[in-house]
C-alpha positions as a Python dict, from the first residue, in 0.01 Angstrom:
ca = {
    (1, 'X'): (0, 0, 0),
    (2, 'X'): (115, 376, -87),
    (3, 'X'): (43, 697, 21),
    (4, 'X'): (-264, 684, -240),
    (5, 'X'): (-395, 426, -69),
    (6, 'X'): (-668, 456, 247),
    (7, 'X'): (-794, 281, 517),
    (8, 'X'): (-895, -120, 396),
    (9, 'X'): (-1251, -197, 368),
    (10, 'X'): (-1425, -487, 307),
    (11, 'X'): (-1156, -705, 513),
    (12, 'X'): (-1237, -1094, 634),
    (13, 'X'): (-1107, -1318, 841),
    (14, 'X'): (-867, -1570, 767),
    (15, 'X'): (-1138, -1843, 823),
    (16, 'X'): (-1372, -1595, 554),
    (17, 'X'): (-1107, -1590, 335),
    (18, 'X'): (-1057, -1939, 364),
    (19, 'X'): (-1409, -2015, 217),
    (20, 'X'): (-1442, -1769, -6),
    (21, 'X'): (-1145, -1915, -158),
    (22, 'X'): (-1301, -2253, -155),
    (23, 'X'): (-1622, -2156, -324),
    (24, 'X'): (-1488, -1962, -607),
    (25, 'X'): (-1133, -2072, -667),
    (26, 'X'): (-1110, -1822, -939),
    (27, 'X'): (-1011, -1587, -695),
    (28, 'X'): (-692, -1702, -635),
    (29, 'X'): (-399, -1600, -891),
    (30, 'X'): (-312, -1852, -1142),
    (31, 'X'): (-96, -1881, -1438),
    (32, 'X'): (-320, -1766, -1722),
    (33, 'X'): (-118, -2001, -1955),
    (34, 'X'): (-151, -2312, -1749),
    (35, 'X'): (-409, -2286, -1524),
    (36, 'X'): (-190, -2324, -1219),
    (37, 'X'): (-209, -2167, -904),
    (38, 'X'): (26, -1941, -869),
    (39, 'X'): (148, -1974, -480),
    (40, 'X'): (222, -2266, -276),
    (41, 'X'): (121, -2240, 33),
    (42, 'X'): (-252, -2172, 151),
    (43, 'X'): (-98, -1873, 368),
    (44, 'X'): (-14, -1697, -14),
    (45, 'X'): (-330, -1780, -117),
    (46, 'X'): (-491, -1613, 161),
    (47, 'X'): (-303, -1281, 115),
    (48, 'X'): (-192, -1279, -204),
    (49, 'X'): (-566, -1267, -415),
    (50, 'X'): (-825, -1116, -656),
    (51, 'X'): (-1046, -1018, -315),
    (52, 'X'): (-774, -805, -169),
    (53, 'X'): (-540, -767, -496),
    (54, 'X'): (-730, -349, -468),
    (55, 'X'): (-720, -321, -86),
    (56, 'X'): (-686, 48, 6),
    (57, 'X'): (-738, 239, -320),
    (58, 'X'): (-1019, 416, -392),
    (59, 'X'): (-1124, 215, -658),
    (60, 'X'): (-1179, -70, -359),
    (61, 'X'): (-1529, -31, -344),
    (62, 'X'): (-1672, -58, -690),
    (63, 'X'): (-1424, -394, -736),
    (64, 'X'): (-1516, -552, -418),
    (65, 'X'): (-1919, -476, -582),
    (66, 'X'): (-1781, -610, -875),
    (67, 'X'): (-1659, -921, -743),
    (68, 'X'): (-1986, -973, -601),
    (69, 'X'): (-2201, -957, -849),
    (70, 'X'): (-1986, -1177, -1040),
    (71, 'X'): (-1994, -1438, -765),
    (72, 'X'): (-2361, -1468, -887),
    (73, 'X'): (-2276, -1501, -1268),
    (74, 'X'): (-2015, -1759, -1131),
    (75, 'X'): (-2266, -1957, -987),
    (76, 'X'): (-2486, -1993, -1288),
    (77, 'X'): (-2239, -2114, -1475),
    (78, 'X'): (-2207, -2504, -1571),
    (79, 'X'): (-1944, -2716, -1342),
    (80, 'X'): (-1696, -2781, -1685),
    (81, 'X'): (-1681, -2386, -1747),
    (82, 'X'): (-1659, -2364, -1364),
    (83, 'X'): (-1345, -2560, -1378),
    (84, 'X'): (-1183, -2341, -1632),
    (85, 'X'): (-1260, -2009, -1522),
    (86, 'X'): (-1032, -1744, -1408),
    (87, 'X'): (-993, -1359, -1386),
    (88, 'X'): (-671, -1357, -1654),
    (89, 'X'): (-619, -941, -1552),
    (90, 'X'): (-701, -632, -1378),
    (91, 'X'): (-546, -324, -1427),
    (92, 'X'): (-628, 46, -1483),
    (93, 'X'): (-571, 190, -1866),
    (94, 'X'): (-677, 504, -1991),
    (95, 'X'): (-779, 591, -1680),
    (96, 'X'): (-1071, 316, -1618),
    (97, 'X'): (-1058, -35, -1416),
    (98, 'X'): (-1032, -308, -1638),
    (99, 'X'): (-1100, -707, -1614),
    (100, 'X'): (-1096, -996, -1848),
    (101, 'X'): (-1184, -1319, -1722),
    (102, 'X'): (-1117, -1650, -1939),
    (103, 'X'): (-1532, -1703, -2063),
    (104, 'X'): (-1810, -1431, -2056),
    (105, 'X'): (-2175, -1397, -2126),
    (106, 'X'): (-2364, -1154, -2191),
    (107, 'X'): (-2409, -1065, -1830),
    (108, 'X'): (-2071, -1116, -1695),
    (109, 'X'): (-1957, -849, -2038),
    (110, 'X'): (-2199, -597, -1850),
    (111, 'X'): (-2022, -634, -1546),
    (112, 'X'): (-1684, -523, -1698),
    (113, 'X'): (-1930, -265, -1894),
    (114, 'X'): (-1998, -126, -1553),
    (115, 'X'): (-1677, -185, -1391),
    (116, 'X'): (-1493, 13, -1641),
    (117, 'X'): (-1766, 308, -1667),
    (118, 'X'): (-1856, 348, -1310),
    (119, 'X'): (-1440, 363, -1234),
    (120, 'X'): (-1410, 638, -1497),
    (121, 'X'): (-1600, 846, -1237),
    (122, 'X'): (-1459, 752, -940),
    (123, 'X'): (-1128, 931, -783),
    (124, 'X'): (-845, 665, -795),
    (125, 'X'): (-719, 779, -484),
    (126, 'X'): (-1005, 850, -249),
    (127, 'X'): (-1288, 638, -374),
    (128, 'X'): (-1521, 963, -454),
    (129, 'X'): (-1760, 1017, -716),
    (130, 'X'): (-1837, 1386, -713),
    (131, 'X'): (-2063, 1592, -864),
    (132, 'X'): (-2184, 1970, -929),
    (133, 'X'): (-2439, 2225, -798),
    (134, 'X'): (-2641, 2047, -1106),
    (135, 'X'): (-2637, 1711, -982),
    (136, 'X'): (-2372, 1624, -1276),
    (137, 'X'): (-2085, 1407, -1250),
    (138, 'X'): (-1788, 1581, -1269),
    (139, 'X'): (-1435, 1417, -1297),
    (140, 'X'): (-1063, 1543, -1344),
    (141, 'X'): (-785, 1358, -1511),
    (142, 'X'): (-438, 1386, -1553),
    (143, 'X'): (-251, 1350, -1868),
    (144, 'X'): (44, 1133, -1964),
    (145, 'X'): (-64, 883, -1738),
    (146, 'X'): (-426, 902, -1716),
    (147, 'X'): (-627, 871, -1350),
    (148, 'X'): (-964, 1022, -1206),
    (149, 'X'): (-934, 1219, -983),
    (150, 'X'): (-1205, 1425, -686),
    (151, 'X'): (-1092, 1774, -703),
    (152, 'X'): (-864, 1763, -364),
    (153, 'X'): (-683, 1466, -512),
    (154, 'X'): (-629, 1625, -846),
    (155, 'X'): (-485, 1915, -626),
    (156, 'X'): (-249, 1729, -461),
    (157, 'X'): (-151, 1495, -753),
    (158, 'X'): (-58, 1813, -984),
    (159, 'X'): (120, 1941, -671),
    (160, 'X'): (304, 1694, -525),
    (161, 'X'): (74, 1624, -244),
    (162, 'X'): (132, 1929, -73),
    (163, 'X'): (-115, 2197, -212),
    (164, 'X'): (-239, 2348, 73),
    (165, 'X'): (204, 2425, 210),
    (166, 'X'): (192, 2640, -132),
    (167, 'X'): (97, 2925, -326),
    (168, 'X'): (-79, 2813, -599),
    (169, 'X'): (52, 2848, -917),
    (170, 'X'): (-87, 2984, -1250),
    (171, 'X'): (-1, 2712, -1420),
    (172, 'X'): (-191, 2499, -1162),
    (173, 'X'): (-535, 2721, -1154),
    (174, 'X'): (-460, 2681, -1533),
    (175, 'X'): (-472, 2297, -1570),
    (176, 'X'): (-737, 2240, -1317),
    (177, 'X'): (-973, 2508, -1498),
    (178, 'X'): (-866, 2371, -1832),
    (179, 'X'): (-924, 1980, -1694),
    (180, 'X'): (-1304, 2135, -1570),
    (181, 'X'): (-1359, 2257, -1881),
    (182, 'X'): (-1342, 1935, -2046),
    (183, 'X'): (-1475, 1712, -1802),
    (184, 'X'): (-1738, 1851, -1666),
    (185, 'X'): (-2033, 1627, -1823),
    (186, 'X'): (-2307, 1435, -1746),
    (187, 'X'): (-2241, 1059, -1650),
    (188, 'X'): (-2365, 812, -1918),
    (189, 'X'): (-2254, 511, -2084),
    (190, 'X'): (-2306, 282, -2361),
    (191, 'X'): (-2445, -15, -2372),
    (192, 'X'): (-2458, -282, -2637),
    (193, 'X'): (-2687, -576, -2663),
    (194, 'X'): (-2835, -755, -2989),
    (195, 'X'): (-2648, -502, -3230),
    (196, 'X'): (-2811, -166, -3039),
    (197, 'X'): (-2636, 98, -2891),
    (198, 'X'): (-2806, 225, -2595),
    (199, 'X'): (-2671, 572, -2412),
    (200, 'X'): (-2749, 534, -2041),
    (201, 'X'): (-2748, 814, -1783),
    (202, 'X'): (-2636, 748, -1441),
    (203, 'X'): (-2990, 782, -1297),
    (204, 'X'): (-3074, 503, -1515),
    (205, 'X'): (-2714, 306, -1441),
    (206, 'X'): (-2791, -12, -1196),
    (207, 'X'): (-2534, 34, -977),
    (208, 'X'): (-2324, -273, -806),
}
């Protein structure tokens, strides 16, 4: 954990763990290429996971929702795609959460839908999702290496974490007015399904 991170949520026993573990195996990390697990000991397993692989970062929240949601997907599924399936990544790009799991259906491709839309409007660092005097979701992000970020966090990210120690610059009023310019929108996404392209606001979004 880093100074980005906060406080843990959504932490379980060992004995939790343990059969959580047990009753979807896809949580622990395996070689995408083999299928084997990727630690030796139970001990790894229990702290080395998918459940706590985003302990601490603001993004904890909407992947430990995530995770539960596809629990139920999981469940639905036939015992021979049981056996095979895994989570093969999770990472941010472009600024959004991403995850690709080894099969998907049409519900379990809404999740990530979600997952990556919903994280596109929550601060990376704090766990926020902030919006105007209008109700609107509002967002910065940095460039070069894209993040969300509240407006505090942006503050401190463009200012090495000290923003309220210093006068601040033009050229920091600058890029947070120019990032509010440009990201100051409504929330919505798209959705596909049978060839249609649906735009969805957030008061319409099911929510993990």
């Amino acid at each position: 954990m880093n100074e980005n991170t906060k406080e843990i949520k959504y932490s379980l026993s060992r004995e939790e763990m343990i059969d959580l573990l047990k009753k979807y195996p896809f949580l622990v990390y395996r070689n995408v290429f083999s299928g084997e697990k990727s630690h030796d000991t139970l001990d790894e397993d229990i702290e080395y996971n998918e459940w706590t692989s985003w302990d601490g970062s603001g993004w904890e929240h909407i992947w430990k929702r995530y995770l539960t949601y596809l629990f139920i997907e999981y469940d639905k599924l036939d015992e021979k795609v049981k056996q095979d399936f895994m989570i093969l990544d999770t990472k941010e790009k472009y600024g959004s959460f991403r995850c690709y799991t080894s099969f998907g259906n049409e519900k379990i491709f809404e999740l990530e839908n979600k997952l990556e839309m919903i994280s596109e409007w929550t601060c990376i660092r704090c766990g926020k999702q902030p919006k105007n005097s209008k109700g609107h979701h509002i967002i910065w992000r940095t460039t070069g290496w894209i993040c969300p970020y509240c407006k505090d966090c942006f503050r401190k990210e463009i200012s090495g974490n000290d923003w309220t120690k210093k006068k601040e610059r033009k050229w920091q009023k600058d890029l947070l007015q120019q990032c509010k310019e440009i990201k100051n929108r409504d929330f919505a996404m798209w959705h596909y399904a049978n060839n249609i392209k649906t735009r969805i606001s957030y008061g319409d979004l099911w929510d993990f």
